[in-house]
Coordinates of C-alpha atoms and ligand atoms in Angstrom, one line a residue:
M6 CA 0.0 0.0 0.0
G7 CA 1.1 3.6 -0.6
S8 CA 0.8 6.1 2.1
I9 CA 0.5 9.8 2.9
K10 CA 3.2 10.7 5.3
T11 CA 3.5 14.1 7.0
D12 CA 4.0 15.3 10.5
S13 CA 0.3 15.1 11.3
L14 CA -0.7 12.4 8.8
D15 CA 0.4 8.9 8.0
I16 CA -2.4 7.0 6.4
Q17 CA -2.5 4.2 3.8
I18 CA -3.8 5.1 0.4
P19 CA -6.4 4.6 -0.7
S20 CA -8.1 5.0 2.6
F21 CA -11.6 4.3 3.8
F22 CA -13.0 6.3 6.6
P23 CA -16.1 4.7 8.2
I24 CA -18.4 7.3 9.7
I25 CA -18.8 7.2 13.4
G26 CA -21.2 9.9 14.2
W27 CA -24.5 8.9 12.6
P28 CA -26.9 9.0 15.5
A29 CA -27.9 5.6 16.7
G30 CA -29.1 3.8 19.8
R31 CA -26.9 3.9 22.8
G32 CA -26.5 0.1 22.8
E33 CA -25.0 0.0 19.3
Y34 CA -22.5 2.7 20.1
D35 CA -21.4 1.1 23.3
N36 CA -20.9 -2.1 21.5
L37 CA -19.1 -0.5 18.6
F38 CA -16.5 1.2 20.9
R39 CA -16.1 -1.9 23.0
N40 CA -15.3 -3.9 19.9
L41 CA -13.2 -1.2 18.1
S42 CA -9.8 -2.6 19.1
Y43 CA -10.8 -6.1 17.8
F44 CA -11.9 -4.5 14.5
C45 CA -8.9 -2.3 14.0
N46 CA -6.3 -4.9 14.9
K47 CA -8.0 -7.6 12.8
L48 CA -7.9 -5.4 9.6
D49 CA -5.0 -3.1 10.5
H50 CA -7.5 -0.4 9.8
W51 CA -7.1 2.9 11.7
T52 CA -9.0 5.7 9.9
F53 CA -12.4 6.9 11.0
L54 CA -14.6 9.9 10.3
F55 CA -16.2 11.7 13.2
N56 CA -18.7 14.6 13.2
F57 CA -18.2 17.6 15.4
S58 CA -22.0 17.8 15.8
S59 CA -21.9 14.3 17.5
F60 CA -19.7 15.7 20.2
I61 CA -21.9 18.7 20.8
F62 CA -25.3 17.2 20.3
G63 CA -24.5 13.6 21.3
F64 CA -23.7 10.4 19.4
T65 CA -27.1 8.8 20.0
I66 CA -30.5 9.8 18.8
P67 CA -31.6 12.6 21.2
K68 CA -34.9 11.9 23.0
T69 CA -35.6 15.7 23.2
N70 CA -34.7 18.5 20.9
P71 CA -31.0 18.8 20.0
F72 CA -29.0 20.4 22.8
F73 CA -25.6 21.9 23.2
N74 CA -24.4 20.9 26.6
D75 CA -22.2 17.9 25.9
Y76 CA -19.6 20.3 24.5
I77 CA -18.7 21.7 27.9
K78 CA -17.3 18.4 29.1
Y79 CA -15.2 18.0 25.9
E80 CA -13.8 21.5 25.9
G81 CA -10.0 21.8 25.7
K82 CA -9.5 18.0 25.4
N83 CA -7.8 15.8 22.8
I84 CA -10.4 13.8 20.9
R85 CA -8.5 10.6 21.8
D86 CA -8.8 11.4 25.5
I87 CA -12.5 12.1 25.1
L88 CA -13.0 8.7 23.5
T89 CA -11.0 7.0 26.2
E90 CA -13.0 8.7 28.9
Y91 CA -16.5 8.5 27.6
T92 CA -16.6 5.3 25.6
L93 CA -15.8 1.6 26.2
T94 CA -12.8 1.6 24.0
N95 CA -9.2 1.4 25.3
R96 CA -6.4 4.0 25.2
E97 CA -4.1 1.8 23.1
V98 CA -6.4 1.6 20.1
V99 CA -7.5 5.2 20.4
S100 CA -4.0 6.5 20.4
K101 CA -3.5 4.8 17.0
I102 CA -6.6 5.9 15.2
K103 CA -6.5 8.7 12.5
I104 CA -9.4 11.0 12.7
L105 CA -11.1 13.0 9.9
L106 CA -13.3 15.5 11.6
D107 CA -16.3 16.7 9.6
V108 CA -18.7 19.4 10.9
G109 CA -22.0 17.7 10.6
G110 CA -23.2 21.1 9.6
N111 CA -26.8 20.1 9.0
R112 CA -27.4 19.2 12.6
I113 CA -26.0 22.7 13.5
F114 CA -28.2 24.3 10.9
N115 CA -31.3 22.5 12.3
K116 CA -30.4 23.7 15.7
V117 CA -30.3 27.3 14.4
I118 CA -33.8 26.7 12.8
N119 CA -35.0 25.2 16.0
D120 CA -33.9 28.3 17.9
N121 CA -35.6 30.5 15.4
L122 CA -32.4 32.4 14.5
P123 CA -32.0 34.0 11.1
V124 CA -30.3 31.5 8.8
S125 CA -28.7 34.1 6.6
E126 CA -26.9 35.8 9.5
I127 CA -23.3 34.8 10.1
N128 CA -23.9 35.6 13.8
S129 CA -26.4 32.7 14.1
Y130 CA -23.5 30.3 13.7
R131 CA -20.8 32.2 15.6
R132 CA -20.9 30.2 18.9
Y133 CA -20.7 26.9 16.8
Y134 CA -17.8 27.9 14.6
E135 CA -15.9 29.4 17.5
A136 CA -16.5 26.1 19.5
Y137 CA -15.4 24.2 16.4
F138 CA -12.1 25.9 15.9
N139 CA -11.4 25.7 19.6
F140 CA -12.3 22.0 19.6
I141 CA -9.9 21.4 16.7
K142 CA -7.0 23.2 18.4
N143 CA -7.2 20.9 21.4
G144 CA -8.8 17.9 19.8
K145 CA -6.0 17.4 17.2
P146 CA -7.9 15.6 14.4
N147 CA -5.5 14.5 11.6
V148 CA -7.7 16.1 9.0
Y149 CA -10.6 18.5 9.5
V150 CA -13.2 20.0 7.2
N151 CA -13.8 23.7 7.0
F152 CA -16.9 25.0 8.8
D153 CA -19.8 25.1 6.4
I154 CA -23.5 24.8 6.8
G155 CA -26.7 23.8 4.9
P156 CA -29.9 21.9 5.5
S157 CA -30.3 18.2 5.8
Y158 CA -31.6 16.8 2.5
S159 CA -32.4 13.3 3.6
S160 CA -34.1 13.7 7.0
R161 CA -37.9 13.9 7.1
D162 CA -38.5 15.3 10.5
E163 CA -40.3 18.6 11.0
V164 CA -37.2 20.7 11.8
S165 CA -35.3 19.4 8.7
I166 CA -38.3 20.2 6.4
R167 CA -38.6 23.7 7.8
G168 CA -34.8 24.1 7.4
R169 CA -34.9 23.2 3.7
E170 CA -37.7 25.6 3.2
E171 CA -35.9 28.5 4.9
W172 CA -32.7 27.7 3.0
N173 CA -34.5 27.5 -0.4
K174 CA -36.0 30.9 0.2
L175 CA -32.5 32.5 0.2
S176 CA -31.0 33.7 -3.1
Q177 CA -28.0 31.8 -4.5
S178 CA -25.7 34.8 -3.7
I179 CA -26.8 35.0 -0.1
K180 CA -26.1 31.2 0.4
E181 CA -22.7 31.5 -1.3
N182 CA -21.9 34.6 0.7
I183 CA -22.5 32.9 4.1
N184 CA -20.4 29.9 3.1
D185 CA -17.6 32.1 1.6
Q186 CA -17.5 34.0 4.9
L187 CA -17.2 30.8 6.8
L188 CA -14.5 29.6 4.4
E189 CA -12.5 32.8 5.0
I190 CA -12.9 32.3 8.8
S191 CA -11.8 28.7 8.4
I192 CA -8.6 29.7 6.5
Q193 CA -7.8 32.4 9.1
N194 CA -8.2 29.8 11.9
K195 CA -6.1 27.1 10.2
Q196 CA -4.4 24.8 12.7
K197 CA -0.9 23.9 11.6
E198 CA -0.9 20.4 13.1
S199 CA -4.0 19.2 11.2
K200 CA -4.7 19.1 7.5
L201 CA -7.5 21.3 6.2
M202 CA -10.1 19.9 3.8
I203 CA -12.3 22.1 1.8
P204 CA -15.4 20.4 0.3
I205 CA -16.8 21.5 -3.0
N206 CA -20.4 20.7 -4.0
A207 CA -20.2 18.9 -7.3
L208 CA -24.0 18.6 -8.1
N209 CA -23.5 21.2 -10.8
L210 CA -20.3 20.4 -12.7
E211 CA -19.8 23.9 -14.1
H212 CA -20.1 25.4 -10.6
F213 CA -17.6 22.7 -9.3
K214 CA -15.1 23.6 -12.1
S215 CA -15.2 27.4 -11.3
K216 CA -15.0 26.8 -7.6
L217 CA -12.1 24.5 -7.9
S218 CA -10.1 26.9 -10.0
K219 CA -11.0 29.8 -7.7
L220 CA -9.8 27.9 -4.6
H221 CA -6.6 26.9 -6.5
S222 CA -5.7 30.5 -7.4
K223 CA -6.7 32.0 -4.1
Y224 CA -5.8 29.4 -1.4
Q225 CA -3.6 26.7 -3.0
E226 CA -1.0 27.1 -0.2
E227 CA -3.5 26.8 2.6
I228 CA -5.6 23.9 1.4
D229 CA -4.3 20.4 1.9
Y230 CA -7.3 18.4 0.9
I231 CA -10.3 18.9 -1.5
G232 CA -13.5 17.1 -0.6
I233 CA -15.9 16.2 -3.4
A234 CA -19.3 16.7 -1.9
G235 CA -23.0 16.6 -2.8
I236 CA -23.0 13.8 -5.4
A237 CA -23.2 10.7 -3.1
N238 CA -26.8 10.1 -4.2
Q239 CA -26.1 10.8 -7.9
G240 CA -25.5 8.1 -10.5
F241 CA -22.2 6.7 -11.6
K242 CA -22.0 8.9 -14.6
K243 CA -21.9 12.1 -12.5
V244 CA -19.2 10.7 -10.2
N245 CA -17.1 9.6 -13.2
Q246 CA -17.3 13.1 -14.9
T247 CA -16.5 14.9 -11.7
L248 CA -13.5 12.7 -10.8
R249 CA -12.2 12.8 -14.3
F250 CA -12.3 16.6 -14.3
F251 CA -10.7 16.8 -10.9
N252 CA -7.9 14.4 -11.8
N253 CA -7.0 16.3 -15.0
F254 CA -7.2 19.6 -13.2
R255 CA -4.8 18.4 -10.4
R256 CA -2.4 17.0 -12.9
K257 CA -2.3 20.0 -15.3
S258 CA -2.1 22.6 -12.6
N259 CA 0.6 20.6 -10.7
W260 CA -1.4 21.2 -7.5
N261 CA -0.1 18.9 -4.7
V262 CA -3.5 18.6 -3.1
L263 CA -5.1 15.5 -1.7
C264 CA -8.7 14.4 -2.5
H265 CA -11.5 12.8 -0.5
G266 CA -14.8 11.6 -1.9
L267 CA -17.4 12.7 0.7
G268 CA -19.9 9.9 1.0
L269 CA -18.4 8.3 -2.2
G270 CA -17.4 5.0 -0.6
G271 CA -20.2 2.9 -2.1
W272 CA -18.9 -0.1 -3.9
K273 CA -19.5 1.1 -7.5
K274 CA -17.9 4.4 -6.8
I275 CA -14.9 2.7 -5.2
F276 CA -13.9 1.6 -8.7
A277 CA -14.0 5.2 -9.9
L278 CA -12.0 6.4 -6.9
A279 CA -9.3 3.8 -7.6
Y280 CA -9.3 4.7 -11.3
Y281 CA -8.8 8.4 -10.7
D282 CA -6.3 8.0 -7.8
I283 CA -8.5 9.7 -5.2
E284 CA -6.8 9.3 -1.9
S285 CA -9.7 8.6 0.5
C286 CA -13.5 8.3 0.9
D287 CA -16.2 7.6 3.5
V288 CA -19.7 6.2 3.5
A289 CA -22.4 5.8 6.1
T290 CA -24.4 2.9 4.5
P291 CA -22.7 -0.1 6.2
W292 CA -23.5 1.5 9.6
R293 CA -27.1 2.5 8.6
R294 CA -27.9 -0.9 7.1
A295 CA -26.5 -2.9 10.0
C296 CA -27.3 -0.7 13.0
T297 CA -30.2 1.6 12.3
D298 CA -32.5 -0.6 10.1
R299 CA -34.9 -2.6 12.3
I300 CA -33.4 -5.9 11.0
S301 CA -29.7 -5.8 10.1
Q302 CA -29.1 -5.9 6.4
V303 CA -26.2 -8.1 5.3
Y304 CA -24.0 -7.7 2.3
I305 CA -23.7 -10.8 0.1
P306 CA -19.9 -10.9 0.2
L307 CA -17.8 -10.3 -2.9
I308 CA -14.3 -10.7 -1.3
D309 CA -13.0 -13.1 1.4
E310 CA -10.3 -12.9 4.0
Q311 CA -7.5 -13.7 1.5
L312 CA -8.9 -11.0 -0.9
E313 CA -10.1 -13.8 -3.2
I314 CA -13.4 -13.3 -5.1
T315 CA -16.4 -15.4 -3.9
S316 CA -18.6 -17.4 -6.2
H317 CA -22.0 -15.8 -5.2
S318 CA -24.1 -14.7 -8.2
D319 CA -25.4 -11.5 -6.4
P320 CA -22.5 -10.1 -4.5
L321 CA -22.8 -6.7 -2.7
R322 CA -26.6 -6.9 -2.5
Y323 CA -28.1 -6.3 0.9
E324 CA -30.3 -9.0 2.4
G325 CA -32.0 -9.1 5.8
L326 CA -30.2 -11.1 8.4
Y327 CA -33.3 -13.1 9.3
S328 CA -33.7 -14.3 5.7
D329 CA -33.7 -18.2 5.4
R330 CA -30.8 -17.9 3.1
F331 CA -28.5 -17.2 6.0
Q332 CA -29.6 -20.5 7.8
D333 CA -26.8 -22.1 5.9
F334 CA -24.3 -19.6 4.5
A335 CA -20.6 -19.6 4.4
C336 CA -18.9 -16.2 4.5
N337 CA -15.1 -16.3 4.8
C338 CA -14.6 -12.7 5.7
P339 CA -12.3 -12.1 8.7
F340 CA -15.2 -11.6 11.1
C341 CA -17.4 -14.5 10.0
N342 CA -14.3 -16.7 10.1
D343 CA -14.3 -15.9 13.9
I344 CA -18.1 -16.3 14.5
P345 CA -19.9 -17.8 11.5
L346 CA -22.7 -15.8 10.0
V347 CA -25.2 -18.6 10.7
D348 CA -24.4 -18.3 14.5
V349 CA -24.5 -14.5 14.3
R350 CA -28.0 -14.8 12.9
N351 CA -29.2 -17.3 15.5
R352 CA -27.8 -15.3 18.4
C353 CA -29.3 -12.1 17.1
M354 CA -32.7 -13.6 16.6
N355 CA -32.6 -15.3 20.0
A356 CA -32.0 -11.9 21.6
D357 CA -34.5 -9.8 19.5
K358 CA -37.2 -8.6 21.8
Q359 CA -39.8 -8.8 19.1
L360 CA -39.1 -12.4 18.3
I361 CA -38.8 -13.6 21.9
N362 CA -41.6 -11.4 23.2
Q363 CA -39.6 -9.6 25.8
E364 CA -39.6 -6.0 26.8
K365 CA -35.8 -5.5 26.2
H366 CA -33.4 -6.9 23.7
G367 CA -30.9 -9.4 25.0
E368 CA -27.2 -8.5 25.3
D369 CA -26.4 -10.4 22.0
F370 CA -28.8 -8.4 19.9
R371 CA -26.6 -5.3 19.6
E372 CA -23.3 -7.1 19.6
M373 CA -24.4 -9.2 16.7
R374 CA -25.6 -6.1 14.8
I375 CA -22.1 -4.7 15.3
R376 CA -20.7 -7.9 13.8
I377 CA -22.8 -7.3 10.7
F378 CA -21.5 -3.8 10.6
F379 CA -17.9 -5.2 10.6
H380 CA -18.9 -7.8 7.9
N381 CA -20.4 -5.1 5.7
L382 CA -17.5 -2.7 6.3
Y383 CA -15.0 -5.3 5.3
Q384 CA -16.3 -5.5 1.8
H385 CA -15.6 -1.8 1.2
I386 CA -12.2 -1.9 2.7
A387 CA -11.2 -5.1 1.0
L388 CA -12.4 -3.8 -2.4
L389 CA -10.3 -0.7 -2.1
R390 CA -7.3 -2.8 -1.1
K391 CA -7.7 -5.3 -3.9
L392 CA -8.2 -2.7 -6.5
F393 CA -5.1 -0.8 -5.3
I394 CA -3.0 -4.0 -5.4
L395 CA -4.2 -4.8 -9.0
K396 CA -3.6 -1.2 -10.1
Q397 CA 0.0 -1.4 -9.0
E398 CA 0.5 -4.6 -11.0
K399 CA -1.4 -3.4 -14.1
P400 CA -2.0 0.4 -14.0
Q401 CA -3.9 0.4 -17.4
N402 CA -5.9 -2.8 -17.1
F403 CA -6.6 -3.3 -13.4
I404 CA -10.4 -3.2 -13.7
K405 CA -10.3 -5.8 -16.4
S406 CA -8.0 -8.0 -14.2
F407 CA -10.5 -7.6 -11.4
L408 CA -13.4 -8.7 -13.6
N409 CA -11.4 -11.7 -14.9
E410 CA -11.1 -12.9 -11.4
I411 CA -14.8 -13.2 -11.0
R412 CA -15.7 -16.7 -11.9
N413 CA -19.5 -16.4 -11.5
T414 CA -20.8 -15.1 -14.8
E415 CA -23.8 -13.3 -13.4
A416 CA -21.7 -11.5 -10.8
R417 CA -19.2 -10.5 -13.4
K418 CA -21.9 -9.1 -15.6
K419 CA -23.4 -7.1 -12.7
I420 CA -20.1 -5.5 -11.8
R421 CA -19.0 -4.9 -15.4
N422 CA -22.2 -3.2 -16.1
A423 CA -21.9 -1.0 -13.1
V424 CA -18.4 0.3 -14.0
K425 CA -18.4 0.0 -17.8
D426 CA -18.0 3.8 -18.1
L427 CA -14.5 3.5 -16.9
M428 CA -13.5 1.1 -19.7
L429 CA -14.7 3.1 -22.7
Ligands
ZN784 ZN1 -18.6 -12.0 6.8

């Protein structure tokens, strides 16, 4: 594996940052942190994405309106000390993890909406960005995203809906003006020990192009990382166009900037990231499917522990853990090699309050859901690693080599179709 090595950063490339910060139930988080050292050591995987908003509003789904009192206890502390003190993980693993800190700006935006503050006023955000820069100074993330805000496009609760309405009422120039001011503040507050990532929304490719060249001419010395944002829910074509443009721009301008695909860690997009030499990515889906869906959704595995390709006809499709298919199912991923998926399924079902008619879930329920999370996550990490290895061997033809290794015809067809734009 290649790596990025600087004083503050030493990560393998390409790197996958699972998101820890999507609100979930307390039980899932406790279990995740308790098992974090097992996961990290097993895969030699140390990179994670955290959201600042999780630290100030809580990691778990709040029972009441979002609040801002957790921050007080975290003020002035290194993030690794916070994790050691407030979660069930141990200091040894925490001292080794590499943290990408995102803002989680839509939770902050929703709080501003909830407090009935004017969304177009920079002052409505002041206490949050001041707290953010202060948090970074002491928290020492390896990479952090500049402070920007906007509504939540995926949530359906009342506050999020109102937030979108208020935001949509603003003219394009007012929206840009707020985020330009916040960018300027972020640059002025740059922390030397951490790398600064500036995300650019790529929903509109022309807008992305002009913003990228503006940032290059104005701030090329200050920016360490460009984040490609806003296209995680778009099709493969859009991602392909955007990354191709970025890759060309970076090469032609000789800009020594790193690149991260925000939310672009889905399996199809991983092929494009490898193709265009994008350094890192993240995605929340493995967590959401395993830990926030009522029944954990399991990936049909594509890659096993030895990075060999499986013979399933429908790899990388999610299927509910309680499906009969998993009554007899061999997965040779590193986690299922420790506890077979069949046993994980039985233990989860035997602890599911709805199936056993109890008031509370048994202890195993959440622990098994975390195992499904690990199983799902492995597929993303393994795919990145395998593509990277193949690309080193055959830079021009690595996707073809990958496809050639898939013995199941149906599976090969499915993956070839998904990524065919890269082979034209
Ligand atoms: Zn597995």
